[in-house]
Amino acid sequence: LLGVEGLALLRGWAGDADRAFTHDRLAEVRRLLDDPLLADHPGVDVARGTATGGYRDWAPTYDGPNRLFELDEPFVDAVLAGLAPGAALDAACGTGRLAERLVRAGHDVVGVDASPEMLAVARRRVPQARFVAGALERLPVADASVDVVVCALALSHLPSLGPAVQEFARVLRPGGHLVVSDVHHELIFRGSVVAAPGPGGGPGLVPTYRHSLGEFLRAFLSHGFAVRACEEPGGPAAEEPPPGPAPAPSTTGADLGPWSLWPWTLMELLPAATRAAWDVPLVVTWHAQREGGDGRA
């Protein structure tokens, strides 16, 4: 919470807010430090879990409302609308939400994911596609066998983009198209990380890495892709602010919610600071094309 206040104060330093905003943030910091519920909270030791564990637990509810889906799907749809039907790969397909869109667009689709639980949901959801187990860095797909690859909200779980992008280039035919979305590195920095059981079933988070736009661009260019488009949609600034004056950060006996719902349950404690600190893109989307073809869809 103090970090959110600090980011909000930097907005003032940058000239995005006035003196009253800055004084309000300082007053909130004092309240935070004086609040026994927060100051005396023991905190939670969170270990590094696994992506397998995190997505196993998330699979039954993954397709519920998710604002990131609302942000990347229009971009994906716009790219797919300009492509002729062909062979398509949904890499890290999860529950098959993009495989379903590919099928509707007329593509012959294979989906690959490392989570058996997510694949089980995908097979029920999109029976017209074929789904197999596999990793992004070792796709079980033949060389130069697909015309389009989509990969959504998955690359942030890899410490390096290079191996996965190299695999995308390997399986795409010359001139083939790559459509990628990922959680924006600024959103990850603010705490958007998937919860997962740690060792012994204790609190844990899925390994998550912040990849800058420069890292994406260098990975694409290094493996023979030409970038056609890049967007950074989202940001809470467009949302309606909560009505009325900002409440005190907490009250005696208030419940901060379980650690697995942080930072989401904590944001309501600091609505003005949160709007300022989280005024960043939520998703990054890319359209790239493998070089060596005639570029026609």
XYZ file of C-alpha atoms in Angstrom:
297
model
C 0.000 0.000 0.000
C 2.886 2.343 0.736
C 4.351 1.447 -2.653
C 1.084 2.436 -4.344
C 1.178 5.745 -2.494
C 4.764 6.247 -3.636
C 3.867 5.639 -7.274
C 0.963 8.057 -6.925
C 3.275 10.684 -5.432
C 5.582 10.298 -8.423
C 2.628 11.270 -10.600
C 2.608 14.547 -8.701
C 6.332 14.967 -9.198
C 5.835 14.405 -12.932
C 3.236 17.170 -13.033
C 0.188 14.912 -13.397
C -1.429 16.005 -10.107
C -1.843 19.132 -8.038
C -0.796 20.144 -4.544
C -4.053 18.955 -2.945
C -3.544 15.468 -4.437
C -0.030 15.333 -3.011
C -1.161 16.421 0.469
C -3.947 13.821 0.372
C -1.417 11.106 -0.424
C 0.838 12.168 2.467
C -2.153 12.134 4.822
C -3.018 8.620 3.663
C 0.545 7.475 4.262
C 0.298 8.719 7.850
C -3.011 6.894 8.319
C -1.522 3.710 6.911
C 1.416 3.864 9.306
C -0.867 4.559 12.280
C -3.458 1.878 11.450
C -2.898 -1.075 13.820
C -4.645 -3.486 11.464
C -1.988 -2.756 8.862
C 1.025 -1.855 10.966
C 0.651 -4.956 13.169
C -0.284 -7.350 10.358
C 2.198 -10.249 10.387
C 2.393 -10.372 6.595
C 2.545 -13.540 4.516
C 5.631 -15.402 3.384
C 4.899 -16.388 -0.220
C 7.072 -18.966 -1.962
C 7.543 -19.507 -5.672
C 4.898 -21.955 -6.852
C 4.613 -23.529 -10.280
C 2.637 -22.647 -13.387
C 1.284 -26.201 -13.401
C -0.139 -25.786 -9.913
C -1.492 -22.306 -10.521
C -3.337 -23.174 -13.710
C -4.572 -26.486 -12.328
C -6.409 -24.556 -9.630
C -7.549 -21.827 -12.038
C -8.803 -24.104 -14.835
C -12.413 -24.486 -13.573
C -12.969 -20.709 -13.389
C -10.457 -19.396 -15.934
C -13.160 -18.507 -18.456
C -15.005 -16.297 -15.984
C -15.045 -12.518 -16.472
C -11.503 -11.299 -17.120
C -10.776 -7.760 -18.269
C -7.563 -8.864 -19.992
C -9.642 -11.023 -22.347
C -11.723 -7.961 -23.204
C -8.527 -6.115 -24.111
C -6.680 -8.680 -26.236
C -9.570 -10.357 -28.096
C -10.493 -7.341 -30.284
C -6.873 -7.150 -31.469
C -6.772 -10.882 -32.201
C -10.089 -10.703 -34.053
C -8.891 -7.773 -36.160
C -5.753 -9.635 -37.261
C -7.597 -12.897 -37.947
C -10.185 -11.034 -40.042
C -7.447 -10.237 -42.563
C -6.099 -13.779 -42.870
C -7.240 -16.582 -45.139
C -8.147 -19.852 -43.364
C -5.281 -22.272 -42.973
C -3.424 -24.322 -40.382
C -3.295 -22.586 -37.011
C -1.552 -23.176 -33.697
C -2.844 -21.873 -30.370
C 0.335 -21.980 -28.265
C -0.292 -22.077 -24.503
C -3.941 -22.482 -25.453
C -5.296 -22.750 -21.915
C -9.038 -23.434 -22.035
C -9.154 -22.833 -25.783
C -10.637 -19.335 -25.886
C -8.518 -18.329 -28.912
C -8.668 -21.802 -30.464
C -12.432 -21.315 -30.518
C -12.017 -18.026 -32.411
C -9.613 -19.652 -34.863
C -12.095 -22.448 -35.570
C -14.852 -19.914 -36.157
C -12.559 -18.146 -38.633
C -12.231 -21.378 -40.606
C -8.770 -22.533 -39.509
C -7.649 -26.119 -38.892
C -6.504 -25.748 -35.278
C -4.124 -27.495 -32.918
C -3.755 -26.250 -29.355
C -0.753 -26.879 -27.118
C -0.591 -26.360 -23.364
C 1.383 -27.709 -20.406
C -1.647 -27.958 -18.074
C -3.703 -31.181 -18.303
C -6.576 -29.475 -16.497
C -6.684 -26.556 -18.931
C -6.470 -28.945 -21.889
C -9.419 -30.947 -20.533
C -11.552 -27.794 -20.527
C -10.328 -26.866 -24.023
C -11.291 -30.268 -25.452
C -14.823 -29.903 -24.118
C -15.080 -26.316 -25.273
C -13.679 -26.728 -28.796
C -14.228 -30.324 -29.981
C -13.428 -29.285 -33.560
C -9.763 -28.618 -32.624
C -6.999 -31.017 -31.660
C -5.223 -30.446 -28.329
C -1.897 -31.883 -27.196
C 0.367 -31.438 -24.199
C 3.575 -29.504 -24.697
C 5.753 -26.584 -23.686
C 6.237 -23.267 -25.452
C 9.977 -23.884 -25.694
C 9.465 -27.355 -27.288
C 6.273 -27.256 -29.324
C 5.121 -30.708 -30.538
C 4.491 -29.287 -34.016
C 6.373 -29.955 -37.245
C 8.641 -27.390 -38.905
C 6.946 -24.911 -41.261
C 3.567 -26.578 -40.798
C 1.229 -23.741 -39.755
C 0.100 -20.456 -41.263
C -0.735 -18.621 -38.046
C 0.333 -18.880 -34.412
C -1.511 -17.224 -31.553
C -0.164 -17.077 -28.006
C -2.124 -15.288 -25.285
C -1.144 -14.191 -21.768
C 1.565 -16.812 -21.345
C 5.010 -15.473 -22.243
C 5.348 -13.616 -18.929
C 5.835 -17.020 -17.290
C 9.075 -17.561 -19.235
C 12.352 -16.071 -17.978
C 13.415 -15.404 -21.580
C 11.357 -14.769 -24.711
C 13.942 -16.121 -27.155
C 13.277 -19.884 -26.964
C 9.512 -19.523 -27.443
C 9.818 -16.996 -30.268
C 12.364 -19.267 -31.949
C 9.807 -22.084 -31.775
C 7.120 -19.855 -33.275
C 9.455 -19.107 -36.168
C 10.265 -22.798 -36.608
C 6.659 -23.982 -36.900
C 5.443 -21.087 -39.084
C 5.635 -21.246 -42.835
C 7.439 -18.339 -44.548
C 5.073 -15.392 -44.559
C 3.073 -16.877 -41.673
C 1.548 -14.663 -38.989
C 2.180 -14.502 -35.240
C -0.336 -12.889 -32.869
C 0.783 -12.452 -29.267
C -0.793 -10.930 -26.197
C 0.761 -10.750 -22.769
C 0.231 -9.165 -19.388
C 1.914 -5.771 -19.569
C 5.126 -5.558 -17.569
C 3.796 -2.491 -15.732
C 0.769 -4.462 -14.513
C 2.968 -7.317 -13.300
C 5.120 -4.783 -11.430
C 1.994 -3.654 -9.568
C 1.210 -7.149 -8.364
C -0.827 -8.929 -11.028
C 0.584 -12.431 -10.572
C -1.278 -15.764 -10.595
C -1.531 -17.451 -7.194
C -0.338 -21.043 -6.883
C 0.388 -23.432 -4.014
C 3.968 -23.225 -2.862
C 6.041 -26.081 -1.439
C 3.907 -28.116 0.940
C 0.748 -26.417 -0.269
C 1.535 -23.083 1.375
C 1.115 -19.634 -0.184
C 2.844 -19.327 -3.531
C 2.857 -17.398 -6.799
C 3.401 -18.619 -10.345
C 6.858 -17.584 -11.618
C 6.233 -14.382 -13.561
C 8.704 -12.164 -15.408
C 8.464 -8.591 -16.655
C 9.334 -8.392 -20.363
C 9.699 -4.881 -21.743
C 8.539 -3.881 -25.205
C 12.195 -3.733 -26.219
C 12.675 -7.363 -25.195
C 9.712 -8.422 -27.327
C 10.929 -6.406 -30.296
C 14.477 -7.767 -30.090
C 13.181 -11.349 -29.826
C 10.969 -10.922 -32.893
C 13.677 -9.268 -34.996
C 16.303 -11.808 -33.906
C 14.188 -14.718 -35.130
C 13.150 -13.429 -38.521
C 9.898 -11.608 -37.787
C 8.733 -8.283 -39.148
C 6.488 -6.441 -36.709
C 3.192 -5.337 -38.245
C 1.425 -3.870 -35.202
C 1.762 -3.323 -31.468
C -0.880 -2.035 -29.047
C -0.926 -1.395 -25.284
C -4.593 -1.311 -24.296
C -6.109 -0.798 -20.888
C -5.532 1.277 -17.818
C -7.918 2.179 -15.002
C -7.961 5.878 -15.900
C -10.901 5.252 -18.218
C -12.961 3.715 -15.422
C -15.468 5.673 -13.387
C -13.941 6.829 -10.081
C -15.654 5.617 -6.925
C -18.314 8.075 -5.729
C -17.872 10.275 -2.699
C -14.775 11.132 -0.677
C -11.988 8.626 -0.334
C -12.493 6.442 2.758
C -9.884 5.926 5.439
C -7.580 3.032 4.484
C -9.191 0.633 6.957
C -11.291 0.416 10.077
C -10.901 -1.558 13.252
C -11.712 -5.188 12.618
C -11.747 -4.812 8.840
C -10.811 -7.830 6.758
C -7.984 -7.358 4.289
C -9.019 -10.492 2.454
C -6.896 -13.599 1.828
C -3.358 -13.149 0.541
C -4.332 -14.858 -2.729
C -6.644 -11.932 -3.571
C -4.039 -9.250 -2.925
C -3.535 -6.679 -4.441
C -7.142 -6.651 -5.672
C -8.784 -6.561 -2.228
C -6.342 -3.865 -1.081
C -6.961 -1.461 -3.952
C -10.297 -0.324 -2.549
C -8.494 0.965 0.545
C -6.707 3.630 -1.534
C -8.965 4.457 -4.500
C -7.384 7.786 -5.499
C -3.798 6.548 -5.151
C -4.679 3.336 -6.977
C -6.167 5.202 -9.936
C -2.991 7.267 -10.198
C -0.504 4.444 -9.650
C -2.311 1.972 -11.924
C -2.801 4.378 -14.828
C -0.754 2.084 -17.058
C -1.445 -0.324 -19.927
C -2.752 -3.699 -18.802
C -1.911 -5.760 -21.882
C 0.549 -5.655 -24.771
C -0.473 -7.139 -28.118
C 1.717 -7.861 -31.140
C 1.189 -8.867 -34.757
C 4.354 -10.087 -36.442
C 5.002 -11.895 -39.714
C 7.673 -14.453 -40.451
C 9.930 -13.201 -43.205
C 10.678 -15.192 -46.332
C 7.230 -15.332 -47.895
C 5.393 -13.029 -50.269
C 3.520 -11.441 -47.361
C 0.085 -12.282 -48.752
C -2.558 -13.607 -46.353
